[in-house]
Short mmCIF file of C-alpha atoms and ligand atoms in Angstrom, two decimals:
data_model
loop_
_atom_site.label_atom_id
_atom_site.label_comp_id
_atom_site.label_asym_id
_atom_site.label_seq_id
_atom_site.Cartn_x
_atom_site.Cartn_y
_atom_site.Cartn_z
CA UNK A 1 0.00 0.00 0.00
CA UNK A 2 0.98 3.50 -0.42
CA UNK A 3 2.08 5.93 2.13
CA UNK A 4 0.53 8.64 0.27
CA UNK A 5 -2.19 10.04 1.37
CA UNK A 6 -1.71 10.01 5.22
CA UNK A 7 -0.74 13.02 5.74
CA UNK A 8 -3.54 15.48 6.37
CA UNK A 9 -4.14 18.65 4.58
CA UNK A 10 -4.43 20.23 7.88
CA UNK A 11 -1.24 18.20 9.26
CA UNK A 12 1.08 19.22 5.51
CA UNK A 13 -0.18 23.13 6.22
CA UNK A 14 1.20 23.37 10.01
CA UNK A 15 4.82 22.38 8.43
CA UNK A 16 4.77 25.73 6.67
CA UNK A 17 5.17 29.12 7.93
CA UNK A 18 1.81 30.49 9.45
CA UNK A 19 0.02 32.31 6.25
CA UNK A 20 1.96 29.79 3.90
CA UNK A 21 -1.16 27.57 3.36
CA UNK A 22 -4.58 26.86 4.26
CA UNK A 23 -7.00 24.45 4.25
CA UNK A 24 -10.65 24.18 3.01
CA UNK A 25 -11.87 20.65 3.65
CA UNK A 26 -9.07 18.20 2.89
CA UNK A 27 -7.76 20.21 0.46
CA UNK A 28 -4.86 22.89 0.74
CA UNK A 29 -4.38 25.94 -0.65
CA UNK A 30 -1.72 28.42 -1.38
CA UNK A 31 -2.71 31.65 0.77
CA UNK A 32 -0.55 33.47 -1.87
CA UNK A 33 -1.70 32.14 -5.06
CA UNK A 34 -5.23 30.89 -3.58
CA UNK A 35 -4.74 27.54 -5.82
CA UNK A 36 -5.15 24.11 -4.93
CA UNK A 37 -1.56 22.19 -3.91
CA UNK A 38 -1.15 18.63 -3.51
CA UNK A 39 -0.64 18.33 -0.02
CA UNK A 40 -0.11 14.32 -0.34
CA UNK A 41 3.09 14.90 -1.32
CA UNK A 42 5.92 17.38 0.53
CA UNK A 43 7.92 18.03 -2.70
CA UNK A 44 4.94 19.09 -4.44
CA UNK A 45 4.43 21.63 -1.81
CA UNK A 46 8.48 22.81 -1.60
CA UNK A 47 8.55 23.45 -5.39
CA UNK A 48 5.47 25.38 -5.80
CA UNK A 49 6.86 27.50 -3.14
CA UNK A 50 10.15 27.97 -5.47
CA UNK A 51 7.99 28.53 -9.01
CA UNK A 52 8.27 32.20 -10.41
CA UNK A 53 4.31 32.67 -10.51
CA UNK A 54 4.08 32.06 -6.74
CA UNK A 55 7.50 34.36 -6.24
CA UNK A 56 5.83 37.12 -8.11
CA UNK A 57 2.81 37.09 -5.90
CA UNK A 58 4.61 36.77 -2.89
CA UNK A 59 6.73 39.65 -3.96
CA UNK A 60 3.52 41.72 -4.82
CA UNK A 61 1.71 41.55 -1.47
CA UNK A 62 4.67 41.91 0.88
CA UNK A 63 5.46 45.24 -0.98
CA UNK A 64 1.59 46.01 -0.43
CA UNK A 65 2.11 45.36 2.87
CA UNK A 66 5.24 47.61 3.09
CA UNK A 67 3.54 50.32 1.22
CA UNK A 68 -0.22 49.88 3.54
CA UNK A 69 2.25 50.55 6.91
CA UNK A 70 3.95 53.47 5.02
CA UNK A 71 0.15 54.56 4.21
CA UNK A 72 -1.06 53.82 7.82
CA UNK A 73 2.08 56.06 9.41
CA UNK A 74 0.86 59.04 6.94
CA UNK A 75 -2.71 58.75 8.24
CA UNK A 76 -1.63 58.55 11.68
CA UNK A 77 -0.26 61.74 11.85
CA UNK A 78 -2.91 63.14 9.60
CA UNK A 79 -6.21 61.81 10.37
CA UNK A 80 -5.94 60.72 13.92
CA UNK A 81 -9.11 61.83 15.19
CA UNK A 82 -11.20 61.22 12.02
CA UNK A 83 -13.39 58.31 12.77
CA UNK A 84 -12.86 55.05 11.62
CA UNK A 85 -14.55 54.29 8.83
CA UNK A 86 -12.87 56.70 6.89
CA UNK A 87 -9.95 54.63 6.96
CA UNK A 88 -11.33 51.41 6.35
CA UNK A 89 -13.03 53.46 3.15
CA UNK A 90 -9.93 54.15 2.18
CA UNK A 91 -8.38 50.82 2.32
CA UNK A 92 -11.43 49.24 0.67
CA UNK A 93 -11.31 51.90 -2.23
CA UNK A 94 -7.37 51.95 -2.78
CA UNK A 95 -8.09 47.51 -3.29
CA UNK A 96 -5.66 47.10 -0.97
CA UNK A 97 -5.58 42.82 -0.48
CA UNK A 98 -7.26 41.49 2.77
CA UNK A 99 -3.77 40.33 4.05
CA UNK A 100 -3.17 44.06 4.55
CA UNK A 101 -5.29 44.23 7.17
CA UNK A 102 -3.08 41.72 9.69
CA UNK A 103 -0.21 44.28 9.74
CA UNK A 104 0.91 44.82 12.99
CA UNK A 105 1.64 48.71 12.71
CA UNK A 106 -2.25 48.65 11.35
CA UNK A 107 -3.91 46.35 13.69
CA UNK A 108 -1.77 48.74 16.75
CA UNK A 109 -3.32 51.68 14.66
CA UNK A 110 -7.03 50.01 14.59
CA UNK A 111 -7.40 49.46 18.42
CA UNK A 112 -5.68 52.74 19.17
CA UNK A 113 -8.30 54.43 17.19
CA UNK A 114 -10.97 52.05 18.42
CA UNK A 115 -10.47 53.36 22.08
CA UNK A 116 -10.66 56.97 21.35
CA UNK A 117 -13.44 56.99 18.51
CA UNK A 118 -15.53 54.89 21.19
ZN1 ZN B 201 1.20 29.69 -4.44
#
């Protein structure tokens, strides 16, 4: 019989860095490209994380990320008081990616504003 196929979606995903994968079901996904990856097999997993398409994205959202902290220190010193939503406007108009919202410097930013809005 085959080994394959004992390890557990869930179980391959906690091998990887939190945010590296994540499962639906039995089946994992690549939180970066949000496609399907064989999960049955490590390899499989280790060279997708090495292929140029999943480089690129990974390259595009961590310099989103950079640039939403840059954004968040700007607004910080500009908008301080101004309730909340009109930040979370903002992010939803400029399309920044969900994944911008777990920065640190933002999240620090969201309950520090949470308190004094109320
Ligand atoms: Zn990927």
């Amino acid at each position: 019989a085959s080994k394959l196929g004992n390890v557990s979606a869930k179980n391959r995903s906690s091998q990887y860095k939190n945010g590296t994968f994540h499962v639906s079901g039995d089946i994992m996904f690549c939180s970066t490209c949000n496609i399907a990856v064989d999960h049955k097999r490590k390899a499989t997993c280790d060279r997708h994380l090495e292929t140029s398409m999943y480089l690129e994205k990974k390259k595009k959202m961590e310099s989103a990320a950079v640039s939403s902290s840059e954004k968040t220190k700007t607004a910080q010193q500009e908008i301080r008081k101004v309730a909340l939503f009109n930040l979370v406007e903002a992010f939803t108009s400029a399309k920044l990616p969900l994944n911008a919202l777990d920065n640190p410097a933002l999240h620090s930013y969201l309950e520090g504003n949470l308190k004094s809005v109320g």
